[in-house]
Each structure stands twice: as C-alpha cells, then as structure tokens.
mmCIF file of C-alpha atoms in Angstrom:
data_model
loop_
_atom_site.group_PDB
_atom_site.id
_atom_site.type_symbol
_atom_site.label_atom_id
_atom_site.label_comp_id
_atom_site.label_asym_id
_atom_site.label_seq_id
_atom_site.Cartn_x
_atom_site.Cartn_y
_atom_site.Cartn_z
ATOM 1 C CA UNK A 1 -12.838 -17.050 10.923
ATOM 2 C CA UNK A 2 -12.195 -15.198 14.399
ATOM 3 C CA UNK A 3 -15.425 -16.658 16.132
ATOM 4 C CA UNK A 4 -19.107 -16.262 15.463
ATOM 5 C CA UNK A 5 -19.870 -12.977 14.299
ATOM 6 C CA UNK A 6 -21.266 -10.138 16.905
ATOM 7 C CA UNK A 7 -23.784 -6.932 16.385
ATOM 8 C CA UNK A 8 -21.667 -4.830 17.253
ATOM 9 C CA UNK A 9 -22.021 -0.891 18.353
ATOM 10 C CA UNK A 10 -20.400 2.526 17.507
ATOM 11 C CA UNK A 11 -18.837 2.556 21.221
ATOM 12 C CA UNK A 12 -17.388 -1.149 20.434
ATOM 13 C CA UNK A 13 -15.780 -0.456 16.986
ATOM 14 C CA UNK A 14 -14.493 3.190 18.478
ATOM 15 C CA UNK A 15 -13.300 2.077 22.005
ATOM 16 C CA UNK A 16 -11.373 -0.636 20.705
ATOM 17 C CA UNK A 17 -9.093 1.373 17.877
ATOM 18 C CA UNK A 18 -8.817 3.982 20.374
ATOM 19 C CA UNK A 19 -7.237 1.906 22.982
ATOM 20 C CA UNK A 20 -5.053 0.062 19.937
ATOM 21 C CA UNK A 21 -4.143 3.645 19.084
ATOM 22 C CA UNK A 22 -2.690 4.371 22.420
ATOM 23 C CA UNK A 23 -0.912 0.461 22.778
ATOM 24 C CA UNK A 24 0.610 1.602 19.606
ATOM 25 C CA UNK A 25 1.728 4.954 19.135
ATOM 26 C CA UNK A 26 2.756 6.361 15.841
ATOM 27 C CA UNK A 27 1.454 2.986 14.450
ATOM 28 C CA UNK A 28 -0.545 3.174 10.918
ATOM 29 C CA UNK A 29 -4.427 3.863 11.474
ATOM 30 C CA UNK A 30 -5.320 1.699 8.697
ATOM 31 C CA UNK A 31 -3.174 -1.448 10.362
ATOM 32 C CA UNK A 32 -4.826 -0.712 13.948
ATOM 33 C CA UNK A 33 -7.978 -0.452 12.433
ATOM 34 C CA UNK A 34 -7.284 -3.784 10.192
ATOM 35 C CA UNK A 35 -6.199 -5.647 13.334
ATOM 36 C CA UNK A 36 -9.103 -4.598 15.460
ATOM 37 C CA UNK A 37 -11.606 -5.356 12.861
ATOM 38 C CA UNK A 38 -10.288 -8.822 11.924
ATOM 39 C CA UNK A 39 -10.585 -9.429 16.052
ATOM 40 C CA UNK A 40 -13.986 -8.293 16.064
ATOM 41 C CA UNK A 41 -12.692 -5.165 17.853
ATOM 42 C CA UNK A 42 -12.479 -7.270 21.297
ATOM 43 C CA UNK A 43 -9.332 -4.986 22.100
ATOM 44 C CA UNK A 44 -7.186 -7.778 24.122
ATOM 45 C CA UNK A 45 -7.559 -10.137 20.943
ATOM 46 C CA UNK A 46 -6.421 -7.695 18.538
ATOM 47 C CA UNK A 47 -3.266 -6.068 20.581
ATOM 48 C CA UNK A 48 -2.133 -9.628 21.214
ATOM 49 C CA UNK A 49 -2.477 -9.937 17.663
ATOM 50 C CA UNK A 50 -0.190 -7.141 16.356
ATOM 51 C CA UNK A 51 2.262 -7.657 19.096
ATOM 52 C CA UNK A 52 2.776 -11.481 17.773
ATOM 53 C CA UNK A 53 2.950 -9.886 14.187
ATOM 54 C CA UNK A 54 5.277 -7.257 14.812
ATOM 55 C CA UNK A 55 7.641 -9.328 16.402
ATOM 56 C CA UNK A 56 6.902 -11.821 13.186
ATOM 57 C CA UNK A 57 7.978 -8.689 10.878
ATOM 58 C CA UNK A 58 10.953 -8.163 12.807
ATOM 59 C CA UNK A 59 12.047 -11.271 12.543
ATOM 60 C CA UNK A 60 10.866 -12.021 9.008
ATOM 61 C CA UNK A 61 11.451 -9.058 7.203
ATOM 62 C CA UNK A 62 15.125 -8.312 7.256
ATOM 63 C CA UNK A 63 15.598 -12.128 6.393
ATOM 64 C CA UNK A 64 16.100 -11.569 2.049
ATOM 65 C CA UNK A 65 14.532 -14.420 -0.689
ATOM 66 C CA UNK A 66 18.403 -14.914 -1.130
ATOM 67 C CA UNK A 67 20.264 -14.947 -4.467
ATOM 68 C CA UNK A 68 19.006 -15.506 -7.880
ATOM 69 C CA UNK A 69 18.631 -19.660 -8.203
ATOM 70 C CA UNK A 70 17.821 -20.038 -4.751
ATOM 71 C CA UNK A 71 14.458 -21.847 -3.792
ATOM 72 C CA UNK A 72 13.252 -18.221 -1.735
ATOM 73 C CA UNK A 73 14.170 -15.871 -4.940
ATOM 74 C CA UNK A 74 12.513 -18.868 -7.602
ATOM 75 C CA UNK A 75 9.055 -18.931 -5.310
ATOM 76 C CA UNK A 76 9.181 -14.732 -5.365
ATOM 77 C CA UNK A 77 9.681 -14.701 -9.369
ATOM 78 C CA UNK A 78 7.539 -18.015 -10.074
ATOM 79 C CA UNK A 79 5.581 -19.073 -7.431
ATOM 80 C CA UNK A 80 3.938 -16.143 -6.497
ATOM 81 C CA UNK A 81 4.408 -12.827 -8.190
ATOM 82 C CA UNK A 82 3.141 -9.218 -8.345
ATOM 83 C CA UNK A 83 1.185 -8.873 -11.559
ATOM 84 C CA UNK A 84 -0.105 -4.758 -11.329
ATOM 85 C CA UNK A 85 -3.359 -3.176 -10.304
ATOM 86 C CA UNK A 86 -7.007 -3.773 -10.103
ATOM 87 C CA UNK A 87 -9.565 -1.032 -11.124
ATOM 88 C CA UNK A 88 -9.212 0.762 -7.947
ATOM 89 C CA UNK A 89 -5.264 0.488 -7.621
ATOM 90 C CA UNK A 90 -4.910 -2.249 -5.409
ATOM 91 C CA UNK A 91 -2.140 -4.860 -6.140
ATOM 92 C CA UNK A 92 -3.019 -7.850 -7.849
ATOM 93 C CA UNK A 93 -1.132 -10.592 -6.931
ATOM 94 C CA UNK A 94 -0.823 -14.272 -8.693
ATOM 95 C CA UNK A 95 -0.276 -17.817 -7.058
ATOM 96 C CA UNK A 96 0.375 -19.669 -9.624
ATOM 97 C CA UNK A 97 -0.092 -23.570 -7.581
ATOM 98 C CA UNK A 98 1.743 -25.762 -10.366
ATOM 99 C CA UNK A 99 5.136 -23.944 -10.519
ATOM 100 C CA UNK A 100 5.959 -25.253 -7.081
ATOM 101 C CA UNK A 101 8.188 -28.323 -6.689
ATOM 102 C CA UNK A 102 7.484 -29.594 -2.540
ATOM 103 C CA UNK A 103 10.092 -32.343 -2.431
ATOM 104 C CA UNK A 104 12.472 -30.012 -4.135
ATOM 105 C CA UNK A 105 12.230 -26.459 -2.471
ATOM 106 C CA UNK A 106 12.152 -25.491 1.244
ATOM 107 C CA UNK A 107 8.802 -24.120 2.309
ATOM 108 C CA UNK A 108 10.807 -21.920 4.664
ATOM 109 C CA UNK A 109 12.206 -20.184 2.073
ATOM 110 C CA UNK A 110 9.404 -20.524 -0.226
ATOM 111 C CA UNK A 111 7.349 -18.531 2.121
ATOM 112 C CA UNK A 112 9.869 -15.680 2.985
ATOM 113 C CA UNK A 113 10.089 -15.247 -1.397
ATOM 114 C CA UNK A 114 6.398 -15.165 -0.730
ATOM 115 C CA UNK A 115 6.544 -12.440 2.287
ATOM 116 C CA UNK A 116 8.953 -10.260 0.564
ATOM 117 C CA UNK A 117 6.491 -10.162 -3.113
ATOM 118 C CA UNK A 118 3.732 -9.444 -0.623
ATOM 119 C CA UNK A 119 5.741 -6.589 0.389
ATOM 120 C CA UNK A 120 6.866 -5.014 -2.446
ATOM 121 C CA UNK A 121 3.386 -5.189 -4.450
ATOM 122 C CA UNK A 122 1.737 -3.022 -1.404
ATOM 123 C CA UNK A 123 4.361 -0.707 -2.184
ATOM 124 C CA UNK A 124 4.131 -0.333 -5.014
ATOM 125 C CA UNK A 125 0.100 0.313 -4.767
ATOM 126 C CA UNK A 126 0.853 2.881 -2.590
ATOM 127 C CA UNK A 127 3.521 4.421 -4.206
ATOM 128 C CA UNK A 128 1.045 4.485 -7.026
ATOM 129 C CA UNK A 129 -2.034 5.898 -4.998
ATOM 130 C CA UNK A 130 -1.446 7.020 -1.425
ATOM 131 C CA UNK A 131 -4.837 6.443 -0.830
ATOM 132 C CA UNK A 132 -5.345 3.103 -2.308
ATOM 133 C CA UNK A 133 -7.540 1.255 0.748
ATOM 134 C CA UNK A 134 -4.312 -1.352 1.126
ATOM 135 C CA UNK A 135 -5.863 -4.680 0.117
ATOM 136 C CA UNK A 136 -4.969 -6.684 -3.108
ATOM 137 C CA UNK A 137 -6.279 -9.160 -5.211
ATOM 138 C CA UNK A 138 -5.265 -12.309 -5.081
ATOM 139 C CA UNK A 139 -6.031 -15.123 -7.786
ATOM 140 C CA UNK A 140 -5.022 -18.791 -6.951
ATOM 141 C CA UNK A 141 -4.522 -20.578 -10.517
ATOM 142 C CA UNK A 142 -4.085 -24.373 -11.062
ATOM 143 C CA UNK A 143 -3.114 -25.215 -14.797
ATOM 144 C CA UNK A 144 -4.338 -28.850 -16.318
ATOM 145 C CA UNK A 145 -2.087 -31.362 -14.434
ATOM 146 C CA UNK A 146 -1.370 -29.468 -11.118
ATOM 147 C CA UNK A 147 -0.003 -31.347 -8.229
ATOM 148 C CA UNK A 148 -0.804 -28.360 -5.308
ATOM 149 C CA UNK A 149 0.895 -28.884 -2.368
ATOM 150 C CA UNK A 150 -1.720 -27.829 0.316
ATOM 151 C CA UNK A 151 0.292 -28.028 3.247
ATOM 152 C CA UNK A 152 2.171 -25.072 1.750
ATOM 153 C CA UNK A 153 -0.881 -23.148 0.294
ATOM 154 C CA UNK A 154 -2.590 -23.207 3.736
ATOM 155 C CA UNK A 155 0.769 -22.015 5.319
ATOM 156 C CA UNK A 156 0.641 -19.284 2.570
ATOM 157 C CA UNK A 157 -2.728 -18.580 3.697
ATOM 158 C CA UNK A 158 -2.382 -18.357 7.251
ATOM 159 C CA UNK A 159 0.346 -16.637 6.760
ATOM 160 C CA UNK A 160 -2.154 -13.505 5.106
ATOM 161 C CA UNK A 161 -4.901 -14.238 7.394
ATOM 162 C CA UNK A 162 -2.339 -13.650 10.506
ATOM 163 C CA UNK A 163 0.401 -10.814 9.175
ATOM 164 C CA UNK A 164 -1.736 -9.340 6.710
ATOM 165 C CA UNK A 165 -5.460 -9.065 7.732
ATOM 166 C CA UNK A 166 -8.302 -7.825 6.477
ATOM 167 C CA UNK A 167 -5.682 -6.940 3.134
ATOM 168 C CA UNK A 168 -7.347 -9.524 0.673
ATOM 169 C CA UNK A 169 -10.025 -7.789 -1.174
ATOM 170 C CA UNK A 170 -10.855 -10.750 -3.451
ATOM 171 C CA UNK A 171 -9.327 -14.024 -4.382
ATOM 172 C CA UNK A 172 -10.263 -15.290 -7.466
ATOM 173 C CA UNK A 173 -10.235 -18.916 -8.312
ATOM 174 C CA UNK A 174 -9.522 -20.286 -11.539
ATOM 175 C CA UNK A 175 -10.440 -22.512 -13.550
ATOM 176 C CA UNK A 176 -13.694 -23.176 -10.818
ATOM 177 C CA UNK A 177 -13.759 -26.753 -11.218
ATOM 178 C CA UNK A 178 -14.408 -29.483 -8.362
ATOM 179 C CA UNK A 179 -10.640 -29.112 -7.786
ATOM 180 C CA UNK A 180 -10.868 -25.448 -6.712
ATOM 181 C CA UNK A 181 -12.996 -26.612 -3.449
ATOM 182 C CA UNK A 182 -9.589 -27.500 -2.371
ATOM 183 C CA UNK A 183 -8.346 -23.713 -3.090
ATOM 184 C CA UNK A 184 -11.413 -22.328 -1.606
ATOM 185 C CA UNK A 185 -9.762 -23.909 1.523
ATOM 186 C CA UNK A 186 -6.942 -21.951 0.859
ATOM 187 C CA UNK A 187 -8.373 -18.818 0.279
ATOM 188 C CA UNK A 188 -10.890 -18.465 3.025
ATOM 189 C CA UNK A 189 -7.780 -18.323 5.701
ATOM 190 C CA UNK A 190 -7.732 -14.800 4.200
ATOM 191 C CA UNK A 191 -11.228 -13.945 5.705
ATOM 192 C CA UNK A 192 -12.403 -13.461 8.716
ATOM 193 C CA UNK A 193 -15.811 -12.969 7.270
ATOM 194 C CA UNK A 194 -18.179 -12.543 4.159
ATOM 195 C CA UNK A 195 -16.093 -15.035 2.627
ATOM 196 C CA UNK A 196 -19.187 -16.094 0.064
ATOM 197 C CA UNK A 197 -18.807 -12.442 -1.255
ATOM 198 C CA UNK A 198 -14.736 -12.442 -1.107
ATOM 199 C CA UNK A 199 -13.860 -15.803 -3.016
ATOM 200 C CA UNK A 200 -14.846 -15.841 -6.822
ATOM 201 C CA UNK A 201 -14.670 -19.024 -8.385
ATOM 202 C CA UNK A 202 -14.410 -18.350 -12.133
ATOM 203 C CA UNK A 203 -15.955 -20.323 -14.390
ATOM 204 C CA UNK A 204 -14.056 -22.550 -16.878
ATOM 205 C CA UNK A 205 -16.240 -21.033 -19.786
ATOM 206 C CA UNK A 206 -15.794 -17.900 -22.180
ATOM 207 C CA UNK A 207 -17.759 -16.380 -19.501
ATOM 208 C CA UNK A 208 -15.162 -16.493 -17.411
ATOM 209 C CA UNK A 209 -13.000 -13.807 -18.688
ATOM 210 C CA UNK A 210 -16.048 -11.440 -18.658
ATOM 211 C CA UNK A 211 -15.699 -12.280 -15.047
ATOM 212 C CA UNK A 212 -11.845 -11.235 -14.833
ATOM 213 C CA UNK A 213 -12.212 -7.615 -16.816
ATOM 214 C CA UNK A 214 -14.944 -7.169 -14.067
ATOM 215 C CA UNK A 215 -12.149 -6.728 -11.664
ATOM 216 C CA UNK A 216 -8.838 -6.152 -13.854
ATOM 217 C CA UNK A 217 -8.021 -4.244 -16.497
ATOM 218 C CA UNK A 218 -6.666 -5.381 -19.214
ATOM 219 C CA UNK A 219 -3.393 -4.156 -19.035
ATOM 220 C CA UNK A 220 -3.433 -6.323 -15.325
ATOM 221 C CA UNK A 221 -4.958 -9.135 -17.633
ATOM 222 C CA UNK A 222 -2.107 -9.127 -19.908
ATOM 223 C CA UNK A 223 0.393 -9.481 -17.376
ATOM 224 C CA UNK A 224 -1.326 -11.916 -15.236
ATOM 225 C CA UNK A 225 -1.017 -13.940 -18.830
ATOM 226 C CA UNK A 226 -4.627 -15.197 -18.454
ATOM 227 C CA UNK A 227 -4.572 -15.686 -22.612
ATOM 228 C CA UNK A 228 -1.800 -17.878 -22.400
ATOM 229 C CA UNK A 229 -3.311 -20.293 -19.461
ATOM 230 C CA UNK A 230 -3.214 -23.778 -20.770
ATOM 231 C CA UNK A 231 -6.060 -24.231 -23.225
ATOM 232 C CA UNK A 232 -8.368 -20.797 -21.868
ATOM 233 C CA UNK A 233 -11.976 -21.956 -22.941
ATOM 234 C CA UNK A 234 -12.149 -18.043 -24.469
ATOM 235 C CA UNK A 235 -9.673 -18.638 -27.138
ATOM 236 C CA UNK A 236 -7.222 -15.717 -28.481
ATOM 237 C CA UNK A 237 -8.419 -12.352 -29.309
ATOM 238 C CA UNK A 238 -6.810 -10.383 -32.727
ATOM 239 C CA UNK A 239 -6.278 -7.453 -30.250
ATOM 240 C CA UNK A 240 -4.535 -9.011 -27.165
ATOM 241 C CA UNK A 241 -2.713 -11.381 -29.797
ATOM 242 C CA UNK A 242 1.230 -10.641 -29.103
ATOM 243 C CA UNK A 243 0.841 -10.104 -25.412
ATOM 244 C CA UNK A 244 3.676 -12.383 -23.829
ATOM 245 C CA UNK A 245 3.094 -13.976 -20.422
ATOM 246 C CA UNK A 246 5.182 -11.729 -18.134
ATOM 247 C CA UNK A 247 7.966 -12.017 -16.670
ATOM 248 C CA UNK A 248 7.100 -11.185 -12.622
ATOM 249 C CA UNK A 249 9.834 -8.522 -11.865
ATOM 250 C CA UNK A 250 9.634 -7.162 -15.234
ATOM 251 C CA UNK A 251 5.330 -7.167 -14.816
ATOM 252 C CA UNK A 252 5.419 -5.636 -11.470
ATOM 253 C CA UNK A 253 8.261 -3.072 -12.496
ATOM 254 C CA UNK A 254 5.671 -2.296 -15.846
ATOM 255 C CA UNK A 255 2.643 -1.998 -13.724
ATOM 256 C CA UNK A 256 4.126 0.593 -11.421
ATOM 257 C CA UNK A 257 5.230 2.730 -13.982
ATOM 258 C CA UNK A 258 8.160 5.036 -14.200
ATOM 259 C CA UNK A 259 10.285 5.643 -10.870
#
C-alpha cells in the first residue's frame, strides 16, 4: 500500500493526470491515469514513479528470456505463463509456485521470463479487445508438496506492484489453505488498496470451482488445467474429460485466436 488512504476531490484526481499528461506527452492515458491513481494522485509521487519505470522498461525490455533450455525461457513457459481471457477479456495469467527450482535457476532471469509473459499476455488482450480496461487475472497455485520460494514471489510481486500498477484485477489463490496466508503476502504487493475485495482465496472444496467459472470461462479453465491440479476436491466432469493441461505458448497462442 502507497500510504493511508485520502478523501480525495474531483480537482485532486483531475489536476494530478493533467499535470502527468503534460510531464509525459504522447504517453498512454490509461498508464498516466494508472500511475497517478496507484500514488493517490499526489502528482510528484506518481511522475517519480513512471520516470523510475520507464527507465526500468528500457532497460528491461529489450533484454530477451534467452534460448529454449535456459532458466529465463523455462520460468516464461513453466513458471509463469499466459493461460487466455477472463469474462471481460482481460489476460489471465498463472503462477504456478512448485515448478520453480531456487538453488537451480537465476532469479534474474527468472524474472525477465516473467516480464516478457507479462508482456505478451497484455498484448494479446488488447489485440483481442482494444478496449479491454488493461488489467489481468492473476492466480497463484501451490500443488500438494510445494516448496515456494518467497523471496522470489515477493520480487515477482513487487515487480507488478511497481512496473505494472493498478493492472491486477484479481488474484486468485488456490487451494485457500493456511499455506496460502503466505501467498496472500505475495499477492497484496499488487494492491495499493481494496485488497480484501482483490485477493480470492478459493476454497479447497467442490465449491471452489463454482468460484473459478465465476471469473473464467471455461475455455480459460481448460487451459489453466484446473481439472488436472493434483487431487481437485471437484473430481472429473464427463464433459471437460479429454481436456489436456496446456502447454503455455501453445494456450496463450489458442486463447488469442487466429493472427
């Protein structure tokens, strides 16, 4: 969170994208008005703000995963992956905790596979619909016998919270054990606020799909693979029977649609 929240006015909210309009010329009205809303529109805050992350993109950005094998191109098509489109088009990404290996990989490179799936799965939302709002989903799953490295999850949420704000619609938490306070940790560096109504724990019960069509369709739910999570309390259904997990590039490339 950016600081206790403020009543704020018309003039406040107005003045402050106004003055991030002219500090940034030509620059997206949906990122000035992200950045000045995750600042609480104090204008100083939030041009500070997109200066440090513009010169983060710049940096970042032209940087690739690197080749197929290595630990950047692995996290991008394991770790975390682009699995399609919510109700309302937004992307619908998956961090999948227990496919990541910290005395193995590099959490450099981890994170820049990370970045660059971030990248291409707002793409692709708005290649889909122009005038999808720009957030995502993002659900934060932990299979039976998960060893999560927090150090990296919190750098992969601070990481959204800083470059990416106010573009996490909802993170949804399964299963929503006593474990998952740990990935509530995680997922409230997304927020700057209303994080109660933001972060959906989801039951480990039948119920708990219920809870996942609520915000996915199925075709999202089929390539998220939530039928084939280890030991799903909702048990296989005749009709979704057949549905492999997917692959990530393959699920994102699906979800897109035709070029």
């Amino acid at each position: 969170a950016k600081g206790a929240f403020l009543m704020l006015g018309r003039a406040d909210v107005t003045g402050c994208v106004e003055a991030m309009r002219g500090a940034f010329p030509g620059m997206p009205e949906r990122t000035l008005a992200q950045f000045s809303a995750d600042w609480r529109y104090d204008f100083k805050r939030s041009e500070a703000a997109l200066i440090a992350s513009l010169k983060w993109r710049e940096e970042t950005l032209p940087r690739a995963p690197g080749p197929e094998g290595s630990d950047g191109a692995t996290a991008a098509a394991r770790l975390f992956t682009h699995r399609g489109f919510d109700h309302a088009g937004r992307a619908v990404f998956l961090y999948h905790g227990s496919r990541f290996a910290p005395k193995k990989w590099s959490a450099d490179a981890v994170m820049l596979g990370v970045v660059h799936t971030l990248e291409a799965g707002f793409a692709a939302a708005d290649a889909r619909d122009p005038d999808n709002d720009g957030t995502a989903v993002i659900i934060l799953y932990l299979d039976r016998g998960s060893k999560l490295d927090m150090d990296l999850a919190k750098r992969f949420g601070r990481t959204i919270g800083a470059h990416y704000p106010g573009r996490a619609h909802k993170a949804l938490i399964y299963p929503g054990t006593p474990l998952a306070t740990r990935l509530w940790a995680v997922a409230r560096l997304f927020f700057s606020s209303e994080i109660g109504e933001k972060v959906v724990l989801v039951k480990q019960k039948v119920e708990g799909r219920k809870t996942f069509e609520e915000h996915l369709p199925e075709e999202t739910l089929s390539l998220v693979g939530i039928d084939s999570w280890d030991k799903v309390p909702w048990g296989s259904d005749p009709d979704r029977d057949g549905a492999p997990a997917c692959d990530a590039d393959a699920g994102a490339v699906a979800a897109a649609g035709p070029a």
